[in-house]
mmCIF file of C-alpha atoms in Angstrom:
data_model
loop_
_atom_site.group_PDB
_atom_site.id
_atom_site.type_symbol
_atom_site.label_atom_id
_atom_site.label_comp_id
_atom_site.label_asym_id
_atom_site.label_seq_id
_atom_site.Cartn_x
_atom_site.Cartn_y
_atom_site.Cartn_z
ATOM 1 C CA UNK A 1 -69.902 69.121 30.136
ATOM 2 C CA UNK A 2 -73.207 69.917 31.223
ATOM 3 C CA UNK A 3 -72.981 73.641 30.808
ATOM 4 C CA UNK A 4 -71.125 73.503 27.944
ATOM 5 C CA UNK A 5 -74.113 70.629 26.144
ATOM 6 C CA UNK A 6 -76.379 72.437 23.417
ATOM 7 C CA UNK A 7 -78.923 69.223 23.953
ATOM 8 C CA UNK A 8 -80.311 67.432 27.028
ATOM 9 C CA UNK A 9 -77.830 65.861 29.676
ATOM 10 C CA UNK A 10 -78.473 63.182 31.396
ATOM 11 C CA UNK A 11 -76.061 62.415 34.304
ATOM 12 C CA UNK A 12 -75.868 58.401 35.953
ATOM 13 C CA UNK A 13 -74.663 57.021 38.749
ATOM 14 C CA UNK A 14 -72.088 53.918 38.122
ATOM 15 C CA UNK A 15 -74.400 51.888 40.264
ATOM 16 C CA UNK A 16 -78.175 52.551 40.438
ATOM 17 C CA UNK A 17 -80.011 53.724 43.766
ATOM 18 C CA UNK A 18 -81.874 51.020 45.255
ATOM 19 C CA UNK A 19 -85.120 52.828 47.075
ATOM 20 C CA UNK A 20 -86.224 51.772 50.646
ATOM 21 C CA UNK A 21 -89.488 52.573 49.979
ATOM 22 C CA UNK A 22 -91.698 52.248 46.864
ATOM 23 C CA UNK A 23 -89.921 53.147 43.325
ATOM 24 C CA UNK A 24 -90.272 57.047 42.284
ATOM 25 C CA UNK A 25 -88.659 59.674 41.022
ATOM 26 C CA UNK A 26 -88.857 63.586 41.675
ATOM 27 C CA UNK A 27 -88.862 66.433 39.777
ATOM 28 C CA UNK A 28 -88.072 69.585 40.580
ATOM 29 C CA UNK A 29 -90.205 72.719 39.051
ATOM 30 C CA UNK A 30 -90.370 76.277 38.943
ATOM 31 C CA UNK A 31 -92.689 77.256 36.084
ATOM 32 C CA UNK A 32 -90.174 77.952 33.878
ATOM 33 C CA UNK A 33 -90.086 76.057 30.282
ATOM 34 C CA UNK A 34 -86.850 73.693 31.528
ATOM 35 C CA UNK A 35 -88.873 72.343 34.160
ATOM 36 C CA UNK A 36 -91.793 71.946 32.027
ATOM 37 C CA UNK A 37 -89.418 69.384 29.953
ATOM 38 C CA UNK A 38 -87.677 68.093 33.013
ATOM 39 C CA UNK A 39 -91.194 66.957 34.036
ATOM 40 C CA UNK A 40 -91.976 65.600 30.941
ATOM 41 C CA UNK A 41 -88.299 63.570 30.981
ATOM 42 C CA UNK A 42 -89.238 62.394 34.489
ATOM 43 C CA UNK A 43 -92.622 61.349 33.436
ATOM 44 C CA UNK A 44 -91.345 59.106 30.675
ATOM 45 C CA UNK A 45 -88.794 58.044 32.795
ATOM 46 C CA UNK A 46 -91.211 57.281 35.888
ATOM 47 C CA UNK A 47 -93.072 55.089 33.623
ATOM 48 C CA UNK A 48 -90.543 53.138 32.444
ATOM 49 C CA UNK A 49 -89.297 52.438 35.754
ATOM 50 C CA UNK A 50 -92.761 51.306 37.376
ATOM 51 C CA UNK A 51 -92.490 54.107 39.209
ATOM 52 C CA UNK A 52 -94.332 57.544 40.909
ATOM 53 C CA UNK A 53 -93.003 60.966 40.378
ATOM 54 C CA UNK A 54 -93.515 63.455 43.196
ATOM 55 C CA UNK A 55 -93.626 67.023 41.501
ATOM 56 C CA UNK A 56 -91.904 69.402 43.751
ATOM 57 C CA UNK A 57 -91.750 73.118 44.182
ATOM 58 C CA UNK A 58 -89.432 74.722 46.664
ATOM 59 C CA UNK A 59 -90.487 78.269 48.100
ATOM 60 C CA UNK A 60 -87.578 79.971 49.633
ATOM 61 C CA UNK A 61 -87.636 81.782 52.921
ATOM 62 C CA UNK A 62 -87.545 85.146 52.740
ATOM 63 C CA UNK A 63 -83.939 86.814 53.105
ATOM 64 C CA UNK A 64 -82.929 88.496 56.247
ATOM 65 C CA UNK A 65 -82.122 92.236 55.683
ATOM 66 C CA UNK A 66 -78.411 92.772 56.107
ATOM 67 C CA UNK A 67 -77.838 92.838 59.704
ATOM 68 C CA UNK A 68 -80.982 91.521 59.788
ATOM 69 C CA UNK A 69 -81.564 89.266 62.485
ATOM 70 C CA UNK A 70 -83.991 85.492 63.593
ATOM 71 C CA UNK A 71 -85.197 87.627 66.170
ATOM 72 C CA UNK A 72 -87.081 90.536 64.081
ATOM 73 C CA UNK A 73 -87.969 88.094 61.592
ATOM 74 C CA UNK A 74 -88.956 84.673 63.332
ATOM 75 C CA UNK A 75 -91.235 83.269 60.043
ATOM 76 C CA UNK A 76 -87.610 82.739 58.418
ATOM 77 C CA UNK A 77 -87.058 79.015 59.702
ATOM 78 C CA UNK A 78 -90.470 78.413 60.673
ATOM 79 C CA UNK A 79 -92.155 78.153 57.471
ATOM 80 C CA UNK A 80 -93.052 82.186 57.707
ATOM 81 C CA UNK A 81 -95.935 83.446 59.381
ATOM 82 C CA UNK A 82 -99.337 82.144 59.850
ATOM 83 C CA UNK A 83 -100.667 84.747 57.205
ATOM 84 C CA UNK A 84 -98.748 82.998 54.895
ATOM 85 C CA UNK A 85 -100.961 80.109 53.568
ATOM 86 C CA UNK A 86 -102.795 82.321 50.981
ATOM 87 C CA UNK A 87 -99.194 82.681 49.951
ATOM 88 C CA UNK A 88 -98.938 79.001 49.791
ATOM 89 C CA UNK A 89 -102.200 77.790 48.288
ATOM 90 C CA UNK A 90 -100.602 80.353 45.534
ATOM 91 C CA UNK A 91 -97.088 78.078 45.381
ATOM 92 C CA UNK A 92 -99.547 75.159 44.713
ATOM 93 C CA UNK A 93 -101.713 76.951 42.119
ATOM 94 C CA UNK A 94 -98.234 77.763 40.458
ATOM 95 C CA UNK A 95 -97.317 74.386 40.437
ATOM 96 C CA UNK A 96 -100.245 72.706 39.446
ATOM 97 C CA UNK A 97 -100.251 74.896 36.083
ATOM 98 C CA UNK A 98 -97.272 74.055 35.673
ATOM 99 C CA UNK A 99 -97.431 70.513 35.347
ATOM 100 C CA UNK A 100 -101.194 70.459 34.125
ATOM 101 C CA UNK A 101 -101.806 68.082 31.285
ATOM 102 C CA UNK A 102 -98.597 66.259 31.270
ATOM 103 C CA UNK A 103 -99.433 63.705 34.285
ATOM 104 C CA UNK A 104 -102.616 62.836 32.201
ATOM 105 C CA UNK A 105 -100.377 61.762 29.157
ATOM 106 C CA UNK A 106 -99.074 58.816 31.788
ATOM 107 C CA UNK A 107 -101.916 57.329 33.604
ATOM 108 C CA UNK A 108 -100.285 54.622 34.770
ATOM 109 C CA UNK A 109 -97.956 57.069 36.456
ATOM 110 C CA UNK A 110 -98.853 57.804 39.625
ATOM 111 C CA UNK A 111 -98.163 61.681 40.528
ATOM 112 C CA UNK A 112 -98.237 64.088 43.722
ATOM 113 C CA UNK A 113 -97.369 67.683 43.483
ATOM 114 C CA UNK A 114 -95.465 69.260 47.018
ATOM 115 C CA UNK A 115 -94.475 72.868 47.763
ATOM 116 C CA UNK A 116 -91.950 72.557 50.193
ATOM 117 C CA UNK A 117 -90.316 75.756 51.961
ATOM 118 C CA UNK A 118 -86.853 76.289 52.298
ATOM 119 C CA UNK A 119 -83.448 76.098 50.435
ATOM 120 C CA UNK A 120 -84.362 74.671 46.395
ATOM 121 C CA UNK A 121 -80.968 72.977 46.576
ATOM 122 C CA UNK A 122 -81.138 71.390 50.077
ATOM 123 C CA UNK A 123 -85.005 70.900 49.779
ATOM 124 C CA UNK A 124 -84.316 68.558 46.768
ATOM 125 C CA UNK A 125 -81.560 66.951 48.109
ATOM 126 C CA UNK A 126 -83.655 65.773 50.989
ATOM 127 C CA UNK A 127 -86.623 65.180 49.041
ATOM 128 C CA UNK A 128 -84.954 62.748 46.351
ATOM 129 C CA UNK A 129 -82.791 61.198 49.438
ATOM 130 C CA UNK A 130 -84.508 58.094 49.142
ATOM 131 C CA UNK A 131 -85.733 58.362 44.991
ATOM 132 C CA UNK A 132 -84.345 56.241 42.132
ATOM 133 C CA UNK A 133 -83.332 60.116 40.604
ATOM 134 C CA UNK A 134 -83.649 63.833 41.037
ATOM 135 C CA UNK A 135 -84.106 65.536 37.651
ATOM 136 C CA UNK A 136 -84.478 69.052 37.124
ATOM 137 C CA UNK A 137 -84.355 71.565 33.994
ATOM 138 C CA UNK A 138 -81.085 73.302 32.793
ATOM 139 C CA UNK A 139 -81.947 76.910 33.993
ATOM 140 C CA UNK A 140 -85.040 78.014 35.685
ATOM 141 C CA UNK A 141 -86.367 81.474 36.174
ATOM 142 C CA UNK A 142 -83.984 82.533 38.875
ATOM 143 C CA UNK A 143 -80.084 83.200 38.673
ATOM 144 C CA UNK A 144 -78.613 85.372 35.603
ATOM 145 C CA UNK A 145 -79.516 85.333 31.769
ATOM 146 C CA UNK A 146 -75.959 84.372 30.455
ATOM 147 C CA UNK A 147 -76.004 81.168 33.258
ATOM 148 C CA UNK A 148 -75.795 78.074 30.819
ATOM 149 C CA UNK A 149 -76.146 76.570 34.555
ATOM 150 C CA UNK A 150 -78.697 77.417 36.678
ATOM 151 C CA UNK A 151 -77.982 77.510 40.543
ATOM 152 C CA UNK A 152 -79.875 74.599 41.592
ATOM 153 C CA UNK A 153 -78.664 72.483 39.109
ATOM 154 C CA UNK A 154 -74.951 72.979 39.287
#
């Protein structure tokens, strides 16, 4: 159903999550316009729930050549190498633009932005482990133009 929608889809758990910690929500964004609305839903949403939204942006490791191996690329699982944080202060640039303005609109919201490195699917999964929901945008700027889907969020 959710590939097929022409609107928003919303999908809900029978029973609702019950956080060990404080209440929030994340959100998952790449820049693209779907996550600019999927942080806008979450905002709302946040807010409504007495809750924070963490903002998160996952930077994938780089992708071993074919028959590439750990060995002549070690920065693959480690986060990359130390030359990388201009790289990163970059990722958090990205992703404060990409949010800027909307937090603003929700004061009583409160918001933290994290780049996280690794897998988008697996570093959401583990970020939202313990959040009252996960929502991300329809398509983002990865995958293929004719995906109603995008990777992440099927």
């Amino acid at each position: 159903m959710s590939a097929r929608a022409a609107c928003p889809v919303a999908v809900v758990a029978d029973e609702p999550r019950t956080p060990r910690g404080p209440a929030h929500l994340v959100v998952g964004v790449d820049g693209s316009e779907a996550s600019g609305a999927a942080v806008a839903f979450a905002l709302e949403e946040a807010q409504l729930l007495g809750a924070s939204l963490r903002a998160v942006w996952v930077w994938p490791h780089p992708r071993l050549p074919l028959g590439g191996t750990l060995a002549q690329n070690p920065g693959a699982l480690a986060g990359g190498p130390a030359g990388d944080e201009p790289a990163a202060a970059q990722r958090r640039r990205l992703l404060s633009a990409a949010v800027a303005g909307r937090p603003e609109k929700y004061p009583d919201v409160p918001f933290s932005e994290h780049v996280l490195r690794g897998h988008p699917v697996e570093e959401l999964a583990l970020a939202s482990h313990d959040a009252l929901a996960v929502v991300v945008g329809r398509r983002g700027h990865g995958g293929y133009t004719g995906m109603r889907l995008g990777s992440v969020v099927h």
